[in-house]
Structures are given as structure tokens and as C-alpha cells.
C-alpha atoms as a PDB file:
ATOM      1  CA  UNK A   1    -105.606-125.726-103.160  1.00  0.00           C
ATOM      2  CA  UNK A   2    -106.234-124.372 -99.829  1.00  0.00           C
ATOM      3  CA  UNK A   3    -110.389-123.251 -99.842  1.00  0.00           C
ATOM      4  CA  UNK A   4    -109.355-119.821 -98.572  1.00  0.00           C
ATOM      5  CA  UNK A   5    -107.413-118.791-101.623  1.00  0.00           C
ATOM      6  CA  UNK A   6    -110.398-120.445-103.887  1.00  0.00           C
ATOM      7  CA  UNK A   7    -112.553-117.997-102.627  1.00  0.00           C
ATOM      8  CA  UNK A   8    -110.273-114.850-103.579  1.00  0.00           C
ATOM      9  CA  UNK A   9    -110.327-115.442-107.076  1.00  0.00           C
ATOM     10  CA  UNK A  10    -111.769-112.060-108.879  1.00  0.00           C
ATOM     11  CA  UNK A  11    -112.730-112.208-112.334  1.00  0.00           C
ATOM     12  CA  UNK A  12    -111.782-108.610-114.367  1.00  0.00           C
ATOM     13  CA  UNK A  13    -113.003-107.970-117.950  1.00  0.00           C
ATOM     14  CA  UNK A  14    -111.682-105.671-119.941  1.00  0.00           C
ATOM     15  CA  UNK A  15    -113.045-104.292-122.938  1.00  0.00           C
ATOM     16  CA  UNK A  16    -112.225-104.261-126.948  1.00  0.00           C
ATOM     17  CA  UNK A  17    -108.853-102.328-127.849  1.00  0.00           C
ATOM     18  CA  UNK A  18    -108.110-101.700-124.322  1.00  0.00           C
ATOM     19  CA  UNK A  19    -104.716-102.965-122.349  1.00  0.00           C
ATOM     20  CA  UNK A  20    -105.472-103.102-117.828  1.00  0.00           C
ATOM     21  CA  UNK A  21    -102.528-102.769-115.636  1.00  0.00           C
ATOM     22  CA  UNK A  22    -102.881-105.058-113.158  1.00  0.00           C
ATOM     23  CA  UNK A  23    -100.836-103.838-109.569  1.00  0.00           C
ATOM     24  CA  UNK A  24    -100.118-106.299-106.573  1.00  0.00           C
ATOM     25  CA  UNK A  25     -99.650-104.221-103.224  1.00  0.00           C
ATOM     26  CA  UNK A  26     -98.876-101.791-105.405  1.00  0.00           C
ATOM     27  CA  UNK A  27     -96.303-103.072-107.690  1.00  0.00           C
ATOM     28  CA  UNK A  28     -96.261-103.342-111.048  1.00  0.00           C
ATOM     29  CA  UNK A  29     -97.929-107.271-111.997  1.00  0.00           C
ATOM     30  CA  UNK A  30     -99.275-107.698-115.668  1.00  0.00           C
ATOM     31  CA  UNK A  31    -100.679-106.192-118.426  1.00  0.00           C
ATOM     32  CA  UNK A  32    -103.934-107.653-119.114  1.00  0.00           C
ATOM     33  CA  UNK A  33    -105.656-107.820-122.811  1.00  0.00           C
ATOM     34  CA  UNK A  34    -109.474-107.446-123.493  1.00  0.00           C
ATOM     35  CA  UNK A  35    -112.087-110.143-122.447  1.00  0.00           C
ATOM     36  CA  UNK A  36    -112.031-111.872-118.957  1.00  0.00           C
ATOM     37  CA  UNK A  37    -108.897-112.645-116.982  1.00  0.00           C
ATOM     38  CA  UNK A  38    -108.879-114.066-113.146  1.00  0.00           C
ATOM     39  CA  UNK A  39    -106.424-111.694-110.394  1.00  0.00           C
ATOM     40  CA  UNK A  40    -105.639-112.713-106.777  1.00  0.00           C
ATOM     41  CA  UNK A  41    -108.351-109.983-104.851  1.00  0.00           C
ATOM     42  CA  UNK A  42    -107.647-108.448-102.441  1.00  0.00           C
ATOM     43  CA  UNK A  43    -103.289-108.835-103.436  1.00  0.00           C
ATOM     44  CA  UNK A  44    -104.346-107.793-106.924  1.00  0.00           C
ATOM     45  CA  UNK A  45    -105.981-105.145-108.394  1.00  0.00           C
ATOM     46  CA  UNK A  46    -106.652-103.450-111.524  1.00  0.00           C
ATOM     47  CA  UNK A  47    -105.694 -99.508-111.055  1.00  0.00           C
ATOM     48  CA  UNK A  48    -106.071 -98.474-114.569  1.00  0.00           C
ATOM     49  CA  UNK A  49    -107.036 -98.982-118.272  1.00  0.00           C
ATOM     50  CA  UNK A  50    -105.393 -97.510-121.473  1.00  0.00           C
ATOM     51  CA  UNK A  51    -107.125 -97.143-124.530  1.00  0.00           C
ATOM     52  CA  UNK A  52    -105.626 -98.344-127.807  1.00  0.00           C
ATOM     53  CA  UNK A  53    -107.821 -96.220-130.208  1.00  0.00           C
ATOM     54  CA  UNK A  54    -106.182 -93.343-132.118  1.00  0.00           C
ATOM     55  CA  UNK A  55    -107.220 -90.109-130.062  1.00  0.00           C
ATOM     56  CA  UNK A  56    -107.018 -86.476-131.133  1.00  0.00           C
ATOM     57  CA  UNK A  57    -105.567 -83.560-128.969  1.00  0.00           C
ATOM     58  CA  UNK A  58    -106.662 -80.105-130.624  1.00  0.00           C
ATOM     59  CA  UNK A  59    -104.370 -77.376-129.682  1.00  0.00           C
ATOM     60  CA  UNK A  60    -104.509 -74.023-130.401  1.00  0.00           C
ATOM     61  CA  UNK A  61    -101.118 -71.467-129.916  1.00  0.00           C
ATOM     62  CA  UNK A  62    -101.072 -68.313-130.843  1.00  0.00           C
ATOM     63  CA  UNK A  63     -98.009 -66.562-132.197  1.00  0.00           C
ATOM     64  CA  UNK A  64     -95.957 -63.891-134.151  1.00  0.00           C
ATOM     65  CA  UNK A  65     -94.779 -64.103-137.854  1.00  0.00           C
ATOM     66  CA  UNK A  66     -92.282 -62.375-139.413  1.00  0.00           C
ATOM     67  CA  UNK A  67     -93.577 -59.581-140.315  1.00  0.00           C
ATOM     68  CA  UNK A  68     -95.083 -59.065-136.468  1.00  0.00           C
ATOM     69  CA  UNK A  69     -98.820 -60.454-137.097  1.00  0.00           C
ATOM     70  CA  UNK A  70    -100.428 -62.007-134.503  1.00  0.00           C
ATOM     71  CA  UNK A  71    -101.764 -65.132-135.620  1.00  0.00           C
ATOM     72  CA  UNK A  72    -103.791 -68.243-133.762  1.00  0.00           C
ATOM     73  CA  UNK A  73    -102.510 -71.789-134.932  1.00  0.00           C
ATOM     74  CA  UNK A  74    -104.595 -74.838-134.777  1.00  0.00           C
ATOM     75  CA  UNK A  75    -103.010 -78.120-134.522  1.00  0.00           C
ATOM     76  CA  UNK A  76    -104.457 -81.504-133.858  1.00  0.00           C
ATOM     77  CA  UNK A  77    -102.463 -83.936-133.012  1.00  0.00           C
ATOM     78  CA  UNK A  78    -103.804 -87.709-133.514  1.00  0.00           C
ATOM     79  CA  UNK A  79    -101.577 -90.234-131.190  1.00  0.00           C
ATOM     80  CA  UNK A  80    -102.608 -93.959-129.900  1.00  0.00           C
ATOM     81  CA  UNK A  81    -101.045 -95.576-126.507  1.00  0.00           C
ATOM     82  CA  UNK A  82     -98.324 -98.683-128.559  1.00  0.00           C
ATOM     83  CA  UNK A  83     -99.538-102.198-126.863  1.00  0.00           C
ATOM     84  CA  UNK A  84     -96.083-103.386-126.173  1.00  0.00           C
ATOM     85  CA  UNK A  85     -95.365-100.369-124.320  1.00  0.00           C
ATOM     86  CA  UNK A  86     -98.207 -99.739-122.607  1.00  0.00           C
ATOM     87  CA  UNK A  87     -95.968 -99.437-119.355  1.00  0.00           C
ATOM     88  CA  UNK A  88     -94.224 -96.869-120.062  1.00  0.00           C
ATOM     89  CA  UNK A  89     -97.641 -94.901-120.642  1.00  0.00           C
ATOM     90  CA  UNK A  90     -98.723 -95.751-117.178  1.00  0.00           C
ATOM     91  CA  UNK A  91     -96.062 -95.019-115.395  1.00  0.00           C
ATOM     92  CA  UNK A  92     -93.540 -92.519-117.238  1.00  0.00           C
ATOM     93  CA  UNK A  93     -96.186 -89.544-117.752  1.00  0.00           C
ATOM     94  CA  UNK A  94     -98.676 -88.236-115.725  1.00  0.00           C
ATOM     95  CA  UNK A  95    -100.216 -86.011-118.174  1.00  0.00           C
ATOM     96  CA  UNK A  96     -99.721 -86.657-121.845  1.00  0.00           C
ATOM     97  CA  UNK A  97    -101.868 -84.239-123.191  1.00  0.00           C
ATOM     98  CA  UNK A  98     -99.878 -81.746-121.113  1.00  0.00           C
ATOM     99  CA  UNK A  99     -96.794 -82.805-122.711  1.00  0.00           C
ATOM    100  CA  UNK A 100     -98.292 -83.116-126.451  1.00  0.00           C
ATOM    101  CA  UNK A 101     -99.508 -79.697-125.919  1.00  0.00           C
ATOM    102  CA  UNK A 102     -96.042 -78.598-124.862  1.00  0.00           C
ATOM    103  CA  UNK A 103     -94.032 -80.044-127.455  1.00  0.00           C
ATOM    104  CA  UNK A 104     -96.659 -78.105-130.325  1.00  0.00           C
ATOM    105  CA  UNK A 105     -96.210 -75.084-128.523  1.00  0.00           C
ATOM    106  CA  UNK A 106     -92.301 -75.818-128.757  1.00  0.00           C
ATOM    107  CA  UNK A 107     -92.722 -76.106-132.337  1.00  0.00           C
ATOM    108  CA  UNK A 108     -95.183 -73.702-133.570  1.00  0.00           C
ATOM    109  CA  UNK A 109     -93.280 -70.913-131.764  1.00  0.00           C
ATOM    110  CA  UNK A 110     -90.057 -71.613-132.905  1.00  0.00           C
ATOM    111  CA  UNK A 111     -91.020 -72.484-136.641  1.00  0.00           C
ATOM    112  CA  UNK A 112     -93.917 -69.712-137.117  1.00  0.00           C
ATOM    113  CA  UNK A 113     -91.615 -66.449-136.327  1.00  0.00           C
ATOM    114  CA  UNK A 114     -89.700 -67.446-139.119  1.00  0.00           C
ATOM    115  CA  UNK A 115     -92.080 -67.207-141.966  1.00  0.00           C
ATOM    116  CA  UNK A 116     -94.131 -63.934-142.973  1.00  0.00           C
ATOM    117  CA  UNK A 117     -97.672 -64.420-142.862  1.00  0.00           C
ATOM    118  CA  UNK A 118     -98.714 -65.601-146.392  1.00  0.00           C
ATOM    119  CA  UNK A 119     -95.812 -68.042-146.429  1.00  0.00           C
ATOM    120  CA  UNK A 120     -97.017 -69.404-143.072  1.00  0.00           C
ATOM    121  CA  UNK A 121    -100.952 -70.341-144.734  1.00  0.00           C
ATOM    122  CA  UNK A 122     -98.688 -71.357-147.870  1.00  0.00           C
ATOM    123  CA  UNK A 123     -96.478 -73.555-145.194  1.00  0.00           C
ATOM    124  CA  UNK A 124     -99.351 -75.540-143.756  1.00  0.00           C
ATOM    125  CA  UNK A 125     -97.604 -78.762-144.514  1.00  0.00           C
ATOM    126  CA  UNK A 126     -93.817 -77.813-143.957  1.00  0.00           C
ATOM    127  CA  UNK A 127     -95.281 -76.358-140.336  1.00  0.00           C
ATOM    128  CA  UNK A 128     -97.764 -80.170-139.667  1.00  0.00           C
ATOM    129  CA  UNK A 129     -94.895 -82.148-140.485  1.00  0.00           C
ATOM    130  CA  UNK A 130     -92.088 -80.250-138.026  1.00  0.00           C
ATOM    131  CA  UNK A 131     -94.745 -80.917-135.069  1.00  0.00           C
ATOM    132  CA  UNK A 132     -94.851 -84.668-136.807  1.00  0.00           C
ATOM    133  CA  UNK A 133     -91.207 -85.624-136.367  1.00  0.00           C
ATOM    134  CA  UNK A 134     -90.945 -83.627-132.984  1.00  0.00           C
ATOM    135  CA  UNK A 135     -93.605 -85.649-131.453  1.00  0.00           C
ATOM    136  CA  UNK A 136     -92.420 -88.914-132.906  1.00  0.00           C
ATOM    137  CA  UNK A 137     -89.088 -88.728-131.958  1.00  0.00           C
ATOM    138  CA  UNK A 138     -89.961 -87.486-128.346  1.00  0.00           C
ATOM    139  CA  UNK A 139     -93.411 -89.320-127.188  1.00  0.00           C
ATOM    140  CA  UNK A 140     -92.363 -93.051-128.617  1.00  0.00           C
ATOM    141  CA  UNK A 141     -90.129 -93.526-125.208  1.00  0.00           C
ATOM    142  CA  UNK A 142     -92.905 -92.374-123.073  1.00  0.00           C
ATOM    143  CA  UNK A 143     -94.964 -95.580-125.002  1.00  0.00           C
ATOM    144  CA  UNK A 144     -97.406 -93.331-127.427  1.00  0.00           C
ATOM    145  CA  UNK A 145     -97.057 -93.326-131.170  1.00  0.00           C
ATOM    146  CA  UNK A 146     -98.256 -90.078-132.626  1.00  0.00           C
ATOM    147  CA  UNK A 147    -100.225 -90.887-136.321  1.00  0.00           C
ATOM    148  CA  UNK A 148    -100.306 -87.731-137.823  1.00  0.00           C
ATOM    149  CA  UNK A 149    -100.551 -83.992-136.940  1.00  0.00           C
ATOM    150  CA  UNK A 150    -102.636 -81.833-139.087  1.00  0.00           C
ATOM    151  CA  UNK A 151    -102.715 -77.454-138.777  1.00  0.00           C
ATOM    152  CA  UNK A 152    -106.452 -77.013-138.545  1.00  0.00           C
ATOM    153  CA  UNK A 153    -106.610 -73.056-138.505  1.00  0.00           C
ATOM    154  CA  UNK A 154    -104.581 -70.247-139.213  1.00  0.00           C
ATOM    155  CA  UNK A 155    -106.745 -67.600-138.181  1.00  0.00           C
ATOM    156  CA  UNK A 156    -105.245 -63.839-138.003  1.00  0.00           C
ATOM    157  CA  UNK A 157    -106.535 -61.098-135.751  1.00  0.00           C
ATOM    158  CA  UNK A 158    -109.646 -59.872-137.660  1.00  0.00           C
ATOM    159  CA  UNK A 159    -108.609 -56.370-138.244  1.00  0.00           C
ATOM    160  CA  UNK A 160    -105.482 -57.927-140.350  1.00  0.00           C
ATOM    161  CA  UNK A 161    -108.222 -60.072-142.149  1.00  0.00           C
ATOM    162  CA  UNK A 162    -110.259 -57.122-142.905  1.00  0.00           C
ATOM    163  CA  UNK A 163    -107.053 -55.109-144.477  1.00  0.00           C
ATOM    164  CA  UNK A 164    -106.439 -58.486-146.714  1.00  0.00           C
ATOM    165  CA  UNK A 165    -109.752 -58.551-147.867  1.00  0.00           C
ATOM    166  CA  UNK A 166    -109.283 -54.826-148.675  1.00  0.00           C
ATOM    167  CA  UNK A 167    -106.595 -55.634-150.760  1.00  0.00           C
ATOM    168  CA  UNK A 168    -107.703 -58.245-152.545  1.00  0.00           C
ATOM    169  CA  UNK A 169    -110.455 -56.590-153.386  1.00  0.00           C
ATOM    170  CA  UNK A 170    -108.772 -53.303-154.564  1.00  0.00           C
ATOM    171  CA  UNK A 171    -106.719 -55.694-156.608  1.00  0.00           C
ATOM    172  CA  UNK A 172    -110.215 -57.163-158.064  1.00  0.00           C
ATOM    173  CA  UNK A 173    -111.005 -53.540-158.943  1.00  0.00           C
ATOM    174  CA  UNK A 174    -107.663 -52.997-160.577  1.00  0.00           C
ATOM    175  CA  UNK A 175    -108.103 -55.701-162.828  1.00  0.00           C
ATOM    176  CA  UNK A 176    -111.754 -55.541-163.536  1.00  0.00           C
ATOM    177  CA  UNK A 177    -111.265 -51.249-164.495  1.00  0.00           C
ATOM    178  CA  UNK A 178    -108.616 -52.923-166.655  1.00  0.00           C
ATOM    179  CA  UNK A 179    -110.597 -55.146-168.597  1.00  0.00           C
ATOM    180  CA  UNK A 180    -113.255 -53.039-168.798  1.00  0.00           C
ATOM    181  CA  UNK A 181    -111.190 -50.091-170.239  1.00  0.00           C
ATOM    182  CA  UNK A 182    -109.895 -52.773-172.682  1.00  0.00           C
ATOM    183  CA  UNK A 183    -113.475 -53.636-173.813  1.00  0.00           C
ATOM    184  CA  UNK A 184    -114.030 -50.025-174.279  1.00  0.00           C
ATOM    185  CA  UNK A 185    -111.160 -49.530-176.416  1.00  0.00           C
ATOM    186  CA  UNK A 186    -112.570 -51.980-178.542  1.00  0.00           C
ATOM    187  CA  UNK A 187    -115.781 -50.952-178.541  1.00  0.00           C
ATOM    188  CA  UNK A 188    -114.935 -47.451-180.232  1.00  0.00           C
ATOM    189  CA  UNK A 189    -112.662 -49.131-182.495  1.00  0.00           C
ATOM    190  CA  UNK A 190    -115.233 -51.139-183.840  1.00  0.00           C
ATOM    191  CA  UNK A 191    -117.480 -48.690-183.580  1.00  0.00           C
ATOM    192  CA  UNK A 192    -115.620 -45.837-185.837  1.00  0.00           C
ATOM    193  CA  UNK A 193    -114.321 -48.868-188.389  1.00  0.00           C
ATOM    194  CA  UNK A 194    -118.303 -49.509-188.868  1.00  0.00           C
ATOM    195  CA  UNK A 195    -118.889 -45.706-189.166  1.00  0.00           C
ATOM    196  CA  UNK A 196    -115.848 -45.326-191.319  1.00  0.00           C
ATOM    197  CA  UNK A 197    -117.645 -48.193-193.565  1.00  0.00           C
ATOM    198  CA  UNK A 198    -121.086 -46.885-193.608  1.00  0.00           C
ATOM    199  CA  UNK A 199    -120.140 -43.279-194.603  1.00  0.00           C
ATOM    200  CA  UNK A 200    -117.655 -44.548-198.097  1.00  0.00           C
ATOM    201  CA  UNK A 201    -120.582 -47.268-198.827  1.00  0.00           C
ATOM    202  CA  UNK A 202    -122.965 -44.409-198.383  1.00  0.00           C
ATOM    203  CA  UNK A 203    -120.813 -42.077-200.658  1.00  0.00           C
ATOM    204  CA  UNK A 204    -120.636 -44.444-203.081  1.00  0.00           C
ATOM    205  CA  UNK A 205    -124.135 -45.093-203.317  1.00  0.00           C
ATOM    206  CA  UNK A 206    -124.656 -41.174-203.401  1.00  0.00           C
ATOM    207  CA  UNK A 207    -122.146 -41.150-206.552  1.00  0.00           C
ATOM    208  CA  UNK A 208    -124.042 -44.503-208.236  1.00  0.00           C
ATOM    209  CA  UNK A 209    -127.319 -42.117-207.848  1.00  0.00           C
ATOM    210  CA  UNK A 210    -125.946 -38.868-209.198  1.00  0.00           C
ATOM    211  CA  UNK A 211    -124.122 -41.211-212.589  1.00  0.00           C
ATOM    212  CA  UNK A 212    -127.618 -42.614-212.685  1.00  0.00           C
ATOM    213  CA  UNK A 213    -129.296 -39.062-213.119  1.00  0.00           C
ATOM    214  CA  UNK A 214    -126.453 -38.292-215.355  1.00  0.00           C
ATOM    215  CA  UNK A 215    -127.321 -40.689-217.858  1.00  0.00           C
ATOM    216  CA  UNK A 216    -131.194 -40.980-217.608  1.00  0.00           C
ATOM    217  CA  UNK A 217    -130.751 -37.211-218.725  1.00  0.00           C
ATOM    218  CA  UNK A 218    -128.511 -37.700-221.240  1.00  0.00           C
ATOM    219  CA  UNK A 219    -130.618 -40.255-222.753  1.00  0.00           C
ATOM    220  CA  UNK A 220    -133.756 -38.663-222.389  1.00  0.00           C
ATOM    221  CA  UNK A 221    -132.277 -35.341-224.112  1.00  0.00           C
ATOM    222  CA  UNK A 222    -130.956 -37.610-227.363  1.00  0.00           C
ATOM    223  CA  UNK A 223    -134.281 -39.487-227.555  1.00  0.00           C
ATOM    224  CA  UNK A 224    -136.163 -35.903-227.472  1.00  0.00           C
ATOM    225  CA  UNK A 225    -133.896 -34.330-229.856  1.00  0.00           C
ATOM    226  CA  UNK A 226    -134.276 -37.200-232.277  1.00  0.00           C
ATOM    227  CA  UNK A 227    -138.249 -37.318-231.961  1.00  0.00           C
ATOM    228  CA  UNK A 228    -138.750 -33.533-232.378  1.00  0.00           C
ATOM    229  CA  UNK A 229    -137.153 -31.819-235.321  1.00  0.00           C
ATOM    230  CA  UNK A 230    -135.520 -28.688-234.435  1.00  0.00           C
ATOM    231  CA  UNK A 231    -135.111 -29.235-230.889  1.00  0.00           C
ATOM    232  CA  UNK A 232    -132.008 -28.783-229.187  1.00  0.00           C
ATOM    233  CA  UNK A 233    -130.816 -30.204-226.247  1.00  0.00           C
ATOM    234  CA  UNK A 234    -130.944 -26.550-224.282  1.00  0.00           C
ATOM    235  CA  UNK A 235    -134.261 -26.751-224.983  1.00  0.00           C
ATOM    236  CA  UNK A 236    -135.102 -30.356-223.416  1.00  0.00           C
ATOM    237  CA  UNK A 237    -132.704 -29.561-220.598  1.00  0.00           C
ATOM    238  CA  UNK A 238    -135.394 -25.968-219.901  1.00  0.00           C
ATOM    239  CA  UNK A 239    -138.190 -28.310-219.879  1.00  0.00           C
ATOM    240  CA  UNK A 240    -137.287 -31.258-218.258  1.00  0.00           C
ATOM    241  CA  UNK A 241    -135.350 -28.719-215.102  1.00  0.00           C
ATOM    242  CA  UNK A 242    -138.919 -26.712-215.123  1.00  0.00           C
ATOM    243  CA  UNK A 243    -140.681 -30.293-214.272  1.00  0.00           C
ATOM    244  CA  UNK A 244    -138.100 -31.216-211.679  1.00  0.00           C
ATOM    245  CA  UNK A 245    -138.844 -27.813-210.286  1.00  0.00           C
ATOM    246  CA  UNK A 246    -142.363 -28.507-210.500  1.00  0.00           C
ATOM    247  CA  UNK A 247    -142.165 -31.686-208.745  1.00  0.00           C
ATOM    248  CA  UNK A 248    -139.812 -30.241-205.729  1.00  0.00           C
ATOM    249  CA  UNK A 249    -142.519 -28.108-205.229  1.00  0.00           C
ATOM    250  CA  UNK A 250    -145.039 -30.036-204.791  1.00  0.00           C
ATOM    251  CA  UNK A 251    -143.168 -32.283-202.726  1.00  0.00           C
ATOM    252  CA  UNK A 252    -141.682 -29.564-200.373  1.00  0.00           C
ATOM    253  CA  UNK A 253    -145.527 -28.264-200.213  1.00  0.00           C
ATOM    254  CA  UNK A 254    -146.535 -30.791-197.381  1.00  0.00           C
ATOM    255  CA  UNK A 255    -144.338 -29.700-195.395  1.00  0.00           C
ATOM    256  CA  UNK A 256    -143.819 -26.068-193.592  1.00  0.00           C
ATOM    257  CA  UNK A 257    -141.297 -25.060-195.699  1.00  0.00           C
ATOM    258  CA  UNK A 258    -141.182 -21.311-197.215  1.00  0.00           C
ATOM    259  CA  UNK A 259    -139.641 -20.698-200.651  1.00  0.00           C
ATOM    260  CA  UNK A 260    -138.831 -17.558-202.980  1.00  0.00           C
ATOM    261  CA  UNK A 261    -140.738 -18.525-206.192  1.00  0.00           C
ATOM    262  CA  UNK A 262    -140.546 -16.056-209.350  1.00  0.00           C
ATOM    263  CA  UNK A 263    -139.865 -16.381-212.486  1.00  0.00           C
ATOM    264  CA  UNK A 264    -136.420 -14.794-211.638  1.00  0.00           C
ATOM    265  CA  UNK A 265    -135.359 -17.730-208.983  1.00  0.00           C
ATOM    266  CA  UNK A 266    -136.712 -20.444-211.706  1.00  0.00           C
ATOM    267  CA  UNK A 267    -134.341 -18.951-214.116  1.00  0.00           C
ATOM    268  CA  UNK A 268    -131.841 -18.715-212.089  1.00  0.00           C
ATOM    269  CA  UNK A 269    -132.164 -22.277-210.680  1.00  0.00           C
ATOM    270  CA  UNK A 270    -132.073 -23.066-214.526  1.00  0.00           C
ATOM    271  CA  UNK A 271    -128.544 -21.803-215.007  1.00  0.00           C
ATOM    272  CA  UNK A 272    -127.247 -22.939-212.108  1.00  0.00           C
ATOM    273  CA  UNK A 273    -128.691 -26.672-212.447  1.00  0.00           C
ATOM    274  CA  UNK A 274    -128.351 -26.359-216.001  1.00  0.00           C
ATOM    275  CA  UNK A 275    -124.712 -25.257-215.551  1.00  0.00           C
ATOM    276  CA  UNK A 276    -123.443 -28.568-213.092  1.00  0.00           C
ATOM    277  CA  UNK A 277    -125.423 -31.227-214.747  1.00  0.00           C
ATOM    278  CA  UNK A 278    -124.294 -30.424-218.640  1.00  0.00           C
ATOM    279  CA  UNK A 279    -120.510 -30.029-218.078  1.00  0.00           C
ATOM    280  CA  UNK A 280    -118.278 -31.888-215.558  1.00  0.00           C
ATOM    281  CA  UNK A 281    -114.845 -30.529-213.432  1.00  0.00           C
ATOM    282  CA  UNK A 282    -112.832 -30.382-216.842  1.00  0.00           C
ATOM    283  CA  UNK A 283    -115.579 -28.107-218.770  1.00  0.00           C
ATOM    284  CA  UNK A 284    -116.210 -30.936-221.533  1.00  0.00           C
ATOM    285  CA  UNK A 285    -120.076 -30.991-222.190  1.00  0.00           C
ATOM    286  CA  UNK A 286    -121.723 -33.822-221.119  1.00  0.00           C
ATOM    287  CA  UNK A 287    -124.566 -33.973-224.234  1.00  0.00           C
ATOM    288  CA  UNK A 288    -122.162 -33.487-226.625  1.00  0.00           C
END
């Protein structure tokens, strides 16, 4: 080999999950793979490398919905140049971010306007996967392969946020006054059921005491009329009403409590006491 050409050998490296296009006088040569590889310099040069790693193109679009809200739609896109067609990415596109970007714009505006805002945060998926299977079927000739596309942000003007909020929260209210009104209803139920069961256990613990008193007297009067000859139960019923009085009064006493005493009001107290304790609603005597 002539010494001349020897001498023009240029050694190129390139790196891990990279592809170099290799141009001589311009044209099209060879794709070279990572690591070293030898090219004719000056004939040969290496104009450009294309990296194989996935990369991810955010875009963000902003468009109507159905029901004329305003809306800003986040998309990335996650594509990778294809080895075997790494030509084609070279050389067909100048920009392919510019044309990923177009192609979502395509899509979001044309798939958006159809939906009404809550079906469009509902659609998430339905809207990723249109974007998908545009890109896929479009960028694969240009030599990219597009991974996956995922809607990052659906993000309403804020006043529109603010009026959801508002009625969510009204909503929250709704429910909540419901529940509590519930809780209330309830609550008095209960509450008169225990009042309802407090007042007939305390009635009949007011009619155990009065049977009680009932029947202490009539037993007291028989003993009494039994022990003392020619006693009769009028008699026990004046003294044993005359101690009760008695003891009232002394009772009463403590307190600041102003009664008629005579020997008019004990007498009538007597026929009046006298009168409900010794016969019952029919008239029948009870000490008989």
C-alpha cells in the first residue's frame, strides 16, 4: 500500500448505544456502531451521531372541549432512533421534535373538542393511546419508533378550577347537612323513647309506693284495733294522720315555707286524707 494513503488513516470512536454516519465527499458511506472504527480522512468523515436511547419530548397544547373550556394538555411522548434505519433519521427529517410536536397537536385538537371536560380527565388513556397509534404509524418511515405516549396534565384555566372546587364542595355540604340531620333525627328519637321509659318506670314506682302506704296502714290499723279494746279503726286512722301531720311539719320547717296551721286546717286535712286513703275509685272501704 502506497505510504501516502497509510498516513490518512483516521481512527473514529463512537460511543455506547450510539449509530455515526459516516459521509465521503458528501455522500452517504456507512453507518458505523460504537467503539473504534478506521475512515479514509480527509475523503471520509463523520458528520453526525444518533442516539439509540429512548428520549422524551414533553408537549403541551392547549385546547377547547365540548362544552367550550379551555384546557392545557400535557403529552410526553417517549420515541428512540430504530438501528436498522438509522438513515432514514439522518436524512428524511430535519427536525423530529418539530414533527412529533405536530402530529400531538394534530391529535389532541381533533380528539379533545369532542369530549366535555370531565370525560376528557376520565379519557386520559383513550386520548394517550390516539397520539400512540398516530405517531407509530407516521414516524416508523422517517426511522424512529415511538415507545409510549403518556397525557401528563390536564390542567383547566384556574377560574374553571375554582368553580369545580365550589361545587364539589357545596356537594360535600349537601351531604354532610344530610347526615347530620339524619343523626339528629335519631338523636330525639332516642331521646323521647328514653323519656317515654323513664316517666312509666317512674309512674310505676310512684304506684308501688302509694300500694306500699296502702297496706302498711291497713296493717298497722288491724294490729292497733286488735291490741286496744274498743278502738276503732277511725280512731287509729285520727292518730296515725295527726303524726304524719306532725312529721310534715317538722320536715317542711327547715325550709322557708309558710303554712296555715289551726286546728280547723288539721281537721280538715283529716277528712280529706282520711277520705282518699280509706276508700278507693269504686267507694268500697279499704279497712273493711
Amino acid at each position: 500500500m502506497d505510504p501516502l494513503w497509510t498516513g490518512c488513516f483516521c481512527l473514529q470512536c463512537v460511543r455506547e448505544k450510539e449509530v455515526g454516519v459516516v459521509e465521503d465527499l458528501g455522500q452517504f458511506k456507512k453507518l458505523i456502531k460504537e467503539g473504534p472504527s478506521c475512515i479514509v480522512w480527509p475523503l471520509q468523515s463523520v458528520v453526525g451521531r444518533l442516539s439509540l436511547r429512548v428520549q422524551q419530548l414533553d408537549v403541551l397544547c392547549e385546547t377547547k372541549t365540548k362544552d367550550n373550556v379551555f384546557i392545557q394538555v400535557g403529552v410526553a411522548v417517549q420515541y428512540r432512533v430504530v438501528t436498522e434505519a438509522a438513515y432514514d433519521a439522518w436524512y428524511r427529517l430535519t427536525s423530529p421534535t418539530s414533527q412529533i410536536q405536530a402530529y400531538v397537536f394534530d391529535v389532541i385538537r381533533s380528539t379533545v373538542p369532542r369530549m366535555e371536560l370531565d370525560q376528557a380527565f376520565e379519557s386520559k388513556d383513550d386520548i394517550a393511546g390516539a397520539v400512540l397509534e398516530q405517531l407509530q404509524s407516521v414516524m416508523k418511515d422517517y426511522g424512529y419508533a415511538i415507545v409510549n405516549t403518556l397525557v401528563t396534565d390536564l390542567a383547566p384555566d384556574s377560574k374553571v378550577k375554582a368553580s369545580m372546587n365550589e361545587i364539589n364542595a357545596a356537594r360535600r355540604l349537601k351531604e354532610a347537612a344530610s347526615h347530620q340531620a339524619e343523626a339528629d333525627k335519631v338523636r330525639q328519637v332516642k331521646n323521647a323513647e328514653a323519656e317515654a321509659e323513664a316517666r312509666y318506670l317512674s309512674g310505676m314506682g310512684v304506684a308501688r309506693q302509694r300500694m306500699a302506704i296502702v297496706q302498711g296502714l291497713q296493717s298497722s290499723v288491724a294490729e292497733f284495733s286488735q291490741e286496744v279494746e274498743g278502738a276503732t279503726p277511725k280512731d287509729v286512722m285520727d292518730i296515725l294522720l295527726l303524726s304524719q301531720y306532725f312529721d310534715t311539719l317538722s320536715t317542711v320547717g327547715a325550709n322557708s315555707l309558710i303554712l296555715e296551721h289551726d286546728p280547723a286546717t288539721v281537721a280538715k286535712l283529716q277528712r280529706q286524707v282520711g277520705m282518699s286513703f280509706l276508700r278507693d275509685g269504686s267507694g268500697k272501704d279499704l279497712l273493711s
